[in-house]
PDB file of C-alpha atoms in Angstrom:
ATOM      1  CA  UNK Z  11     -14.382   5.914  14.732  1.00 65.00           C
ATOM      2  CA  UNK Z  12     -10.960   4.405  14.667  1.00 72.00           C
ATOM      3  CA  UNK Z  13      -8.772   5.212  11.876  1.00 93.00           C
ATOM      4  CA  UNK Z  14      -5.689   7.006  10.420  1.00 96.00           C
ATOM      5  CA  UNK Z  15      -5.867  10.715   9.828  1.00 96.00           C
ATOM      6  CA  UNK Z  16      -3.815  12.377   7.590  1.00 97.00           C
ATOM      7  CA  UNK Z  17      -3.598  16.244   7.414  1.00 92.00           C
ATOM      8  CA  UNK Z  18      -3.726  18.232   5.520  1.00 93.00           C
ATOM      9  CA  UNK Z  19      -5.301  16.895   2.241  1.00 94.00           C
ATOM     10  CA  UNK Z  20      -3.535  19.258   0.040  1.00 95.00           C
ATOM     11  CA  UNK Z  21      -0.466  21.247   0.628  1.00 95.00           C
ATOM     12  CA  UNK Z  22       1.644  23.596  -1.228  1.00 94.00           C
ATOM     13  CA  UNK Z  23       5.030  24.891  -0.633  1.00 92.00           C
ATOM     14  CA  UNK Z  24       7.710  26.848  -2.027  1.00 92.00           C
ATOM     15  CA  UNK Z  25      10.708  25.250  -3.503  1.00 90.00           C
ATOM     16  CA  UNK Z  26      13.443  25.094  -0.805  1.00 89.00           C
ATOM     17  CA  UNK Z  27      11.128  24.937   2.348  1.00 92.00           C
ATOM     18  CA  UNK Z  28      10.989  22.109   4.561  1.00 94.00           C
ATOM     19  CA  UNK Z  29       7.210  20.766   5.220  1.00 95.00           C
ATOM     20  CA  UNK Z  30       5.845  18.399   7.767  1.00 96.00           C
ATOM     21  CA  UNK Z  31       2.992  16.055   6.953  1.00 97.00           C
ATOM     22  CA  UNK Z  32       0.832  14.835  10.007  1.00 97.00           C
ATOM     23  CA  UNK Z  33      -0.298  11.111  10.532  1.00 98.00           C
ATOM     24  CA  UNK Z  34      -2.236   9.904  13.418  1.00 98.00           C
ATOM     25  CA  UNK Z  35      -3.924   6.826  14.483  1.00 97.00           C
ATOM     26  CA  UNK Z  36      -6.164   5.811  16.925  1.00 96.00           C
ATOM     27  CA  UNK Z  37      -6.072   1.956  16.234  1.00 94.00           C
ATOM     28  CA  UNK Z  38      -3.489   1.103  18.943  1.00 92.00           C
ATOM     29  CA  UNK Z  39      -1.415  -0.045  16.092  1.00 92.00           C
ATOM     30  CA  UNK Z  40       2.384  -0.761  16.916  1.00 91.00           C
ATOM     31  CA  UNK Z  41       3.777  -0.107  13.330  1.00 92.00           C
ATOM     32  CA  UNK Z  42       3.469   2.828  11.066  1.00 95.00           C
ATOM     33  CA  UNK Z  43       4.644   3.597   7.614  1.00 95.00           C
ATOM     34  CA  UNK Z  44       4.972   6.195   5.087  1.00 98.00           C
ATOM     35  CA  UNK Z  45       4.515   5.727   1.351  1.00 97.00           C
ATOM     36  CA  UNK Z  46       5.031   8.055  -1.819  1.00 97.00           C
ATOM     37  CA  UNK Z  47       2.685   7.315  -4.760  1.00 97.00           C
ATOM     38  CA  UNK Z  48       3.767   8.766  -8.283  1.00 94.00           C
ATOM     39  CA  UNK Z  49       2.022   7.870 -11.380  1.00 89.00           C
ATOM     40  CA  UNK Z  50       3.142   4.849 -12.775  1.00 86.00           C
ATOM     41  CA  UNK Z  51       5.077   3.954  -9.889  1.00 87.00           C
ATOM     42  CA  UNK Z  52       3.108   2.256  -7.609  1.00 90.00           C
ATOM     43  CA  UNK Z  53       3.709   2.794  -3.726  1.00 95.00           C
ATOM     44  CA  UNK Z  54       7.232   3.269  -2.516  1.00 95.00           C
ATOM     45  CA  UNK Z  55       8.172   2.979   1.224  1.00 96.00           C
ATOM     46  CA  UNK Z  56       9.984   6.027   2.684  1.00 97.00           C
ATOM     47  CA  UNK Z  57      10.044   5.078   6.410  1.00 97.00           C
ATOM     48  CA  UNK Z  58       8.689   2.736   8.723  1.00 95.00           C
ATOM     49  CA  UNK Z  59       8.292   2.353  12.579  1.00 95.00           C
ATOM     50  CA  UNK Z  60       7.527  -0.773  14.528  1.00 90.00           C
ATOM     51  CA  UNK Z  61       7.827   0.772  18.018  1.00 91.00           C
ATOM     52  CA  UNK Z  62       8.130   4.211  19.696  1.00 94.00           C
ATOM     53  CA  UNK Z  63      11.268   5.982  19.325  1.00 95.00           C
ATOM     54  CA  UNK Z  64      12.470   3.735  16.611  1.00 95.00           C
ATOM     55  CA  UNK Z  65      12.289   3.900  12.858  1.00 96.00           C
ATOM     56  CA  UNK Z  66      14.049   2.481   9.820  1.00 96.00           C
ATOM     57  CA  UNK Z  67      14.669   3.695   6.235  1.00 97.00           C
ATOM     58  CA  UNK Z  68      12.768   2.349   3.407  1.00 95.00           C
ATOM     59  CA  UNK Z  69      13.562   2.237  -0.214  1.00 93.00           C
ATOM     60  CA  UNK Z  70      13.283   6.034  -0.959  1.00 96.00           C
ATOM     61  CA  UNK Z  71      14.346   7.676   2.255  1.00 97.00           C
ATOM     62  CA  UNK Z  72      16.732  10.409   0.995  1.00 96.00           C
ATOM     63  CA  UNK Z  73      15.523  13.745   1.578  1.00 96.00           C
ATOM     64  CA  UNK Z  74      13.055  12.906   4.336  1.00 97.00           C
ATOM     65  CA  UNK Z  75      12.933  12.647   7.900  1.00 97.00           C
ATOM     66  CA  UNK Z  76      10.405  11.038  10.637  1.00 98.00           C
ATOM     67  CA  UNK Z  77       9.937  10.923  14.278  1.00 97.00           C
ATOM     68  CA  UNK Z  78       7.798   8.456  16.519  1.00 98.00           C
ATOM     69  CA  UNK Z  79       7.568  10.256  19.914  1.00 97.00           C
ATOM     70  CA  UNK Z  80       4.035   8.666  20.544  1.00 97.00           C
ATOM     71  CA  UNK Z  81       2.535   5.478  19.525  1.00 96.00           C
ATOM     72  CA  UNK Z  82      -0.201   7.143  17.707  1.00 97.00           C
ATOM     73  CA  UNK Z  83       1.922   9.885  15.647  1.00 98.00           C
ATOM     74  CA  UNK Z  84       4.241   9.484  12.875  1.00 98.00           C
ATOM     75  CA  UNK Z  85       4.995  12.753  11.214  1.00 98.00           C
ATOM     76  CA  UNK Z  86       6.903  12.842   8.188  1.00 98.00           C
ATOM     77  CA  UNK Z  87       9.159  15.940   7.120  1.00 97.00           C
ATOM     78  CA  UNK Z  88      10.085  16.510   3.376  1.00 96.00           C
ATOM     79  CA  UNK Z  89      13.131  18.594   3.533  1.00 94.00           C
ATOM     80  CA  UNK Z  90      14.751  20.788   0.981  1.00 90.00           C
ATOM     81  CA  UNK Z  91      17.196  17.980  -0.083  1.00 89.00           C
ATOM     82  CA  UNK Z  92      14.477  16.036  -1.598  1.00 90.00           C
ATOM     83  CA  UNK Z  93      14.878  16.582  -5.452  1.00 89.00           C
ATOM     84  CA  UNK Z  94      11.221  16.111  -6.375  1.00 92.00           C
ATOM     85  CA  UNK Z  95       8.832  16.356  -3.620  1.00 94.00           C
ATOM     86  CA  UNK Z  96       5.574  16.888  -5.513  1.00 96.00           C
ATOM     87  CA  UNK Z  97       3.739  13.553  -5.049  1.00 96.00           C
ATOM     88  CA  UNK Z  98       0.916  11.825  -3.173  1.00 97.00           C
ATOM     89  CA  UNK Z  99       1.816  10.669   0.354  1.00 98.00           C
ATOM     90  CA  UNK Z 100       0.197   7.863   1.998  1.00 98.00           C
ATOM     91  CA  UNK Z 101       0.357   7.027   5.609  1.00 98.00           C
ATOM     92  CA  UNK Z 102      -0.284   3.481   6.913  1.00 96.00           C
ATOM     93  CA  UNK Z 103      -0.362   1.502  10.211  1.00 94.00           C
ATOM     94  CA  UNK Z 104      -0.740  -2.166  11.207  1.00 91.00           C
ATOM     95  CA  UNK Z 105      -1.283  -4.024  14.457  1.00 86.00           C
ATOM     96  CA  UNK Z 106       2.283  -5.562  14.461  1.00 76.00           C
ATOM     97  CA  UNK Z 107       5.167  -5.157  12.467  1.00 67.00           C
ATOM     98  CA  UNK Z 108       7.749  -7.560  11.014  1.00 67.00           C
ATOM     99  CA  UNK Z 109       7.002 -11.108  12.417  1.00 67.00           C
ATOM    100  CA  UNK Z 110       3.344 -10.642  11.702  1.00 72.00           C
ATOM    101  CA  UNK Z 111       3.004 -11.192   8.265  1.00 69.00           C
ATOM    102  CA  UNK Z 112      -0.826 -11.550   7.866  1.00 71.00           C
ATOM    103  CA  UNK Z 113      -1.398  -8.253   9.305  1.00 78.00           C
ATOM    104  CA  UNK Z 114      -2.926  -6.030   6.746  1.00 83.00           C
ATOM    105  CA  UNK Z 115      -2.106  -2.234   6.456  1.00 90.00           C
ATOM    106  CA  UNK Z 116      -4.796   0.426   7.065  1.00 93.00           C
ATOM    107  CA  UNK Z 117      -4.238   3.663   5.121  1.00 96.00           C
ATOM    108  CA  UNK Z 118      -4.802   7.330   5.734  1.00 96.00           C
ATOM    109  CA  UNK Z 119      -6.582   9.104   2.928  1.00 95.00           C
ATOM    110  CA  UNK Z 120      -3.285  10.671   1.805  1.00 97.00           C
ATOM    111  CA  UNK Z 121      -1.624  14.159   1.324  1.00 97.00           C
ATOM    112  CA  UNK Z 122      -1.082  15.606  -2.019  1.00 97.00           C
ATOM    113  CA  UNK Z 123       2.043  17.807  -1.759  1.00 96.00           C
ATOM    114  CA  UNK Z 124       2.573  20.147  -4.591  1.00 96.00           C
ATOM    115  CA  UNK Z 125       5.881  22.149  -4.433  1.00 92.00           C
ATOM    116  CA  UNK Z 126       6.197  25.382  -6.610  1.00 88.00           C
TER     117      UNK Z 126
ATOM    118  CA  UNK E  28      15.061  -7.981  -2.991  1.00 68.00           C
ATOM    119  CA  UNK E  29      11.400  -8.921  -3.316  1.00 76.00           C
ATOM    120  CA  UNK E  30       9.751  -7.632  -6.574  1.00 91.00           C
ATOM    121  CA  UNK E  31       6.152  -7.370  -7.498  1.00 96.00           C
ATOM    122  CA  UNK E  32       5.015  -7.019 -11.201  1.00 97.00           C
ATOM    123  CA  UNK E  33       1.818  -6.219 -12.514  1.00 97.00           C
ATOM    124  CA  UNK E  34       2.026  -6.182 -16.403  1.00 96.00           C
ATOM    125  CA  UNK E  35      -1.158  -4.593 -17.258  1.00 97.00           C
ATOM    126  CA  UNK E  36      -1.161  -0.710 -16.665  1.00 96.00           C
ATOM    127  CA  UNK E  37      -4.919  -0.784 -17.747  1.00 97.00           C
ATOM    128  CA  UNK E  38      -7.944  -3.285 -18.195  1.00 98.00           C
ATOM    129  CA  UNK E  39     -11.375  -2.705 -19.227  1.00 98.00           C
ATOM    130  CA  UNK E  40     -14.436  -4.615 -18.407  1.00 98.00           C
ATOM    131  CA  UNK E  41     -18.003  -4.244 -19.074  1.00 98.00           C
ATOM    132  CA  UNK E  42     -20.663  -4.252 -16.268  1.00 98.00           C
ATOM    133  CA  UNK E  43     -21.740  -7.986 -15.462  1.00 98.00           C
ATOM    134  CA  UNK E  44     -18.754  -9.397 -16.901  1.00 98.00           C
ATOM    135  CA  UNK E  45     -15.693 -11.086 -15.312  1.00 98.00           C
ATOM    136  CA  UNK E  46     -12.139  -9.614 -15.629  1.00 98.00           C
ATOM    137  CA  UNK E  47      -8.775 -11.023 -14.243  1.00 98.00           C
ATOM    138  CA  UNK E  48      -5.905  -8.812 -13.179  1.00 98.00           C
ATOM    139  CA  UNK E  49      -2.353 -10.339 -13.230  1.00 98.00           C
ATOM    140  CA  UNK E  50       0.638 -10.215 -10.640  1.00 98.00           C
ATOM    141  CA  UNK E  51       3.694 -11.955 -10.463  1.00 98.00           C
ATOM    142  CA  UNK E  52       6.056 -11.602  -7.566  1.00 96.00           C
ATOM    143  CA  UNK E  53       9.938 -12.936  -7.300  1.00 94.00           C
ATOM    144  CA  UNK E  54      10.908 -14.340  -3.910  1.00 90.00           C
ATOM    145  CA  UNK E  55      13.133 -17.248  -2.543  1.00 89.00           C
ATOM    146  CA  UNK E  56      10.872 -17.429   0.577  1.00 88.00           C
ATOM    147  CA  UNK E  57       8.685 -20.477   1.361  1.00 86.00           C
ATOM    148  CA  UNK E  58       6.121 -18.740   3.396  1.00 87.00           C
ATOM    149  CA  UNK E  59       4.401 -15.235   2.553  1.00 91.00           C
ATOM    150  CA  UNK E  60       1.343 -13.408   2.347  1.00 93.00           C
ATOM    151  CA  UNK E  61      -0.001 -11.832  -0.787  1.00 95.00           C
ATOM    152  CA  UNK E  62      -2.765  -9.104  -0.920  1.00 96.00           C
ATOM    153  CA  UNK E  63      -4.764  -7.111  -3.158  1.00 98.00           C
ATOM    154  CA  UNK E  64      -5.540  -3.435  -2.393  1.00 97.00           C
ATOM    155  CA  UNK E  65      -8.062  -1.440  -4.242  1.00 98.00           C
ATOM    156  CA  UNK E  66      -7.783   2.515  -4.710  1.00 97.00           C
ATOM    157  CA  UNK E  67     -10.842   4.219  -5.878  1.00 96.00           C
ATOM    158  CA  UNK E  68     -10.640   7.664  -7.153  1.00 93.00           C
ATOM    159  CA  UNK E  69     -11.149   8.886  -3.655  1.00 93.00           C
ATOM    160  CA  UNK E  70      -7.689   7.385  -3.334  1.00 93.00           C
ATOM    161  CA  UNK E  71      -8.439   5.658  -0.072  1.00 93.00           C
ATOM    162  CA  UNK E  72      -6.642   2.317   0.031  1.00 95.00           C
ATOM    163  CA  UNK E  73      -9.018  -0.629   0.698  1.00 95.00           C
ATOM    164  CA  UNK E  74      -7.933  -4.338   1.441  1.00 95.00           C
ATOM    165  CA  UNK E  75      -9.622  -6.528  -1.198  1.00 97.00           C
ATOM    166  CA  UNK E  76      -8.355  -9.994  -0.333  1.00 96.00           C
ATOM    167  CA  UNK E  77      -5.329 -11.708   1.033  1.00 94.00           C
ATOM    168  CA  UNK E  78      -3.730 -15.081   0.624  1.00 94.00           C
ATOM    169  CA  UNK E  79      -1.227 -17.170   2.617  1.00 91.00           C
ATOM    170  CA  UNK E  80       1.269 -18.875   0.529  1.00 91.00           C
ATOM    171  CA  UNK E  81       1.188 -22.244   2.616  1.00 89.00           C
ATOM    172  CA  UNK E  82      -2.713 -22.487   2.048  1.00 88.00           C
ATOM    173  CA  UNK E  83      -3.469 -24.260  -1.099  1.00 84.00           C
ATOM    174  CA  UNK E  84      -7.003 -23.250  -1.327  1.00 91.00           C
ATOM    175  CA  UNK E  85      -7.566 -20.059  -3.111  1.00 94.00           C
ATOM    176  CA  UNK E  86      -9.069 -17.144  -1.252  1.00 93.00           C
ATOM    177  CA  UNK E  87     -12.514 -15.774  -2.057  1.00 94.00           C
ATOM    178  CA  UNK E  88     -14.290 -12.689  -0.815  1.00 93.00           C
ATOM    179  CA  UNK E  89     -17.877 -12.489  -2.431  1.00 96.00           C
ATOM    180  CA  UNK E  90     -17.224 -11.575  -6.073  1.00 97.00           C
ATOM    181  CA  UNK E  91     -13.423 -11.394  -5.732  1.00 98.00           C
ATOM    182  CA  UNK E  92     -11.259 -14.533  -6.001  1.00 97.00           C
ATOM    183  CA  UNK E  93      -7.701 -15.446  -6.381  1.00 97.00           C
ATOM    184  CA  UNK E  94      -5.887 -17.870  -8.583  1.00 97.00           C
ATOM    185  CA  UNK E  95      -2.711 -18.387  -6.645  1.00 96.00           C
ATOM    186  CA  UNK E  96      -0.049 -20.477  -8.437  1.00 95.00           C
ATOM    187  CA  UNK E  97       2.981 -20.847  -6.300  1.00 94.00           C
ATOM    188  CA  UNK E  98       5.141 -22.624  -8.310  1.00 93.00           C
ATOM    189  CA  UNK E  99       4.738 -20.234 -11.017  1.00 95.00           C
ATOM    190  CA  UNK E 100       4.735 -17.068  -8.382  1.00 95.00           C
ATOM    191  CA  UNK E 101       1.537 -15.876  -9.796  1.00 96.00           C
ATOM    192  CA  UNK E 102      -1.263 -14.131  -7.767  1.00 97.00           C
ATOM    193  CA  UNK E 103      -4.034 -13.073 -10.175  1.00 98.00           C
ATOM    194  CA  UNK E 104      -7.349 -11.613  -9.005  1.00 98.00           C
ATOM    195  CA  UNK E 105     -10.666 -12.322 -10.744  1.00 98.00           C
ATOM    196  CA  UNK E 106     -13.503  -9.995 -10.388  1.00 98.00           C
ATOM    197  CA  UNK E 107     -16.919 -11.752 -11.265  1.00 98.00           C
ATOM    198  CA  UNK E 108     -20.155  -9.804 -12.031  1.00 98.00           C
ATOM    199  CA  UNK E 109     -18.153  -6.281 -12.581  1.00 98.00           C
ATOM    200  CA  UNK E 110     -19.937  -3.209 -10.898  1.00 98.00           C
ATOM    201  CA  UNK E 111     -19.153   0.438 -11.967  1.00 97.00           C
ATOM    202  CA  UNK E 112     -18.204   0.739  -8.269  1.00 97.00           C
ATOM    203  CA  UNK E 113     -15.040  -1.794  -8.913  1.00 98.00           C
ATOM    204  CA  UNK E 114     -13.464   0.870 -10.965  1.00 98.00           C
ATOM    205  CA  UNK E 115     -10.227   1.727  -9.299  1.00 98.00           C
ATOM    206  CA  UNK E 116      -6.699   1.331  -9.574  1.00 97.00           C
ATOM    207  CA  UNK E 117      -5.761  -2.216  -7.883  1.00 98.00           C
ATOM    208  CA  UNK E 118      -2.277  -2.906  -6.274  1.00 97.00           C
ATOM    209  CA  UNK E 119      -0.862  -6.392  -5.808  1.00 97.00           C
ATOM    210  CA  UNK E 120       1.466  -6.615  -2.661  1.00 96.00           C
ATOM    211  CA  UNK E 121       3.569  -9.135  -0.789  1.00 93.00           C
ATOM    212  CA  UNK E 122       5.228  -9.412   2.448  1.00 90.00           C
ATOM    213  CA  UNK E 123       7.205 -11.992   4.389  1.00 86.00           C
ATOM    214  CA  UNK E 124       7.742 -12.613   8.101  1.00 78.00           C
ATOM    215  CA  UNK E 125      10.722 -10.091   8.294  1.00 77.00           C
ATOM    216  CA  UNK E 126       9.865  -7.637   5.576  1.00 81.00           C
ATOM    217  CA  UNK E 127       7.289  -4.751   5.121  1.00 88.00           C
ATOM    218  CA  UNK E 128       4.642  -4.571   2.321  1.00 91.00           C
ATOM    219  CA  UNK E 129       6.169  -4.398  -1.312  1.00 93.00           C
ATOM    220  CA  UNK E 130       3.634  -3.255  -3.909  1.00 95.00           C
ATOM    221  CA  UNK E 131       3.297  -3.538  -7.571  1.00 96.00           C
ATOM    222  CA  UNK E 132       2.917  -0.775  -9.835  1.00 96.00           C
ATOM    223  CA  UNK E 133      -0.850  -1.201 -10.036  1.00 97.00           C
ATOM    224  CA  UNK E 134      -3.419  -1.941 -12.663  1.00 97.00           C
ATOM    225  CA  UNK E 135      -6.200   0.655 -13.418  1.00 97.00           C
ATOM    226  CA  UNK E 136      -9.618  -0.964 -14.071  1.00 98.00           C
ATOM    227  CA  UNK E 137     -12.248   0.819 -16.111  1.00 98.00           C
ATOM    228  CA  UNK E 138     -15.740  -0.548 -16.018  1.00 98.00           C
ATOM    229  CA  UNK E 139     -18.238   0.565 -18.636  1.00 97.00           C
ATOM    230  CA  UNK E 140     -21.991   0.324 -18.564  1.00 95.00           C
TER     231      UNK E 140
END
């Protein structure tokens, strides 16, 4: 089945450690996105990528990093510089990025990160 | 910057009744798309319905329909014949040709038997 796979579903890390969240898609989509979801805050964009080897900062990129070495993969690293990393993280993809505004975003099932 | 406002943090409806969720947005663009997404307890985001700004006819998908008022920058979602499975967080979202999706903060819909 085509879709977006995020792993793991739950992740626990100690404060001060970097952690990488995985996102893989087999939909052949060009664009991929990372969102952070906190209670009462909706979804806020962290990073996005429209093509391989290129990505842009979203609204809350500080303390995060990404890479896009392959079309199907867009991992997110939460660094120790992120002040409040405990949150629910959603990865999404769409067939095209900017310039194709009618394309919906397809979402993974999310990763719940808890930093203790 | 575009903003999307959902003024109802929580709404309640009884089964078989109709409920309307509100969404307003701020933009200076003339063409754009609006979306409603549903996030059930599983937290899987699902597209419910979309509307293009230049189309005057309101979009409809089975029991889900929108009331799009472009001049008022309003995009409400009406759910008819509500079912227990409709209970979820609903997000309104907006994008233009050159932007990514911008989401509102969500409305939690509770459905009672």
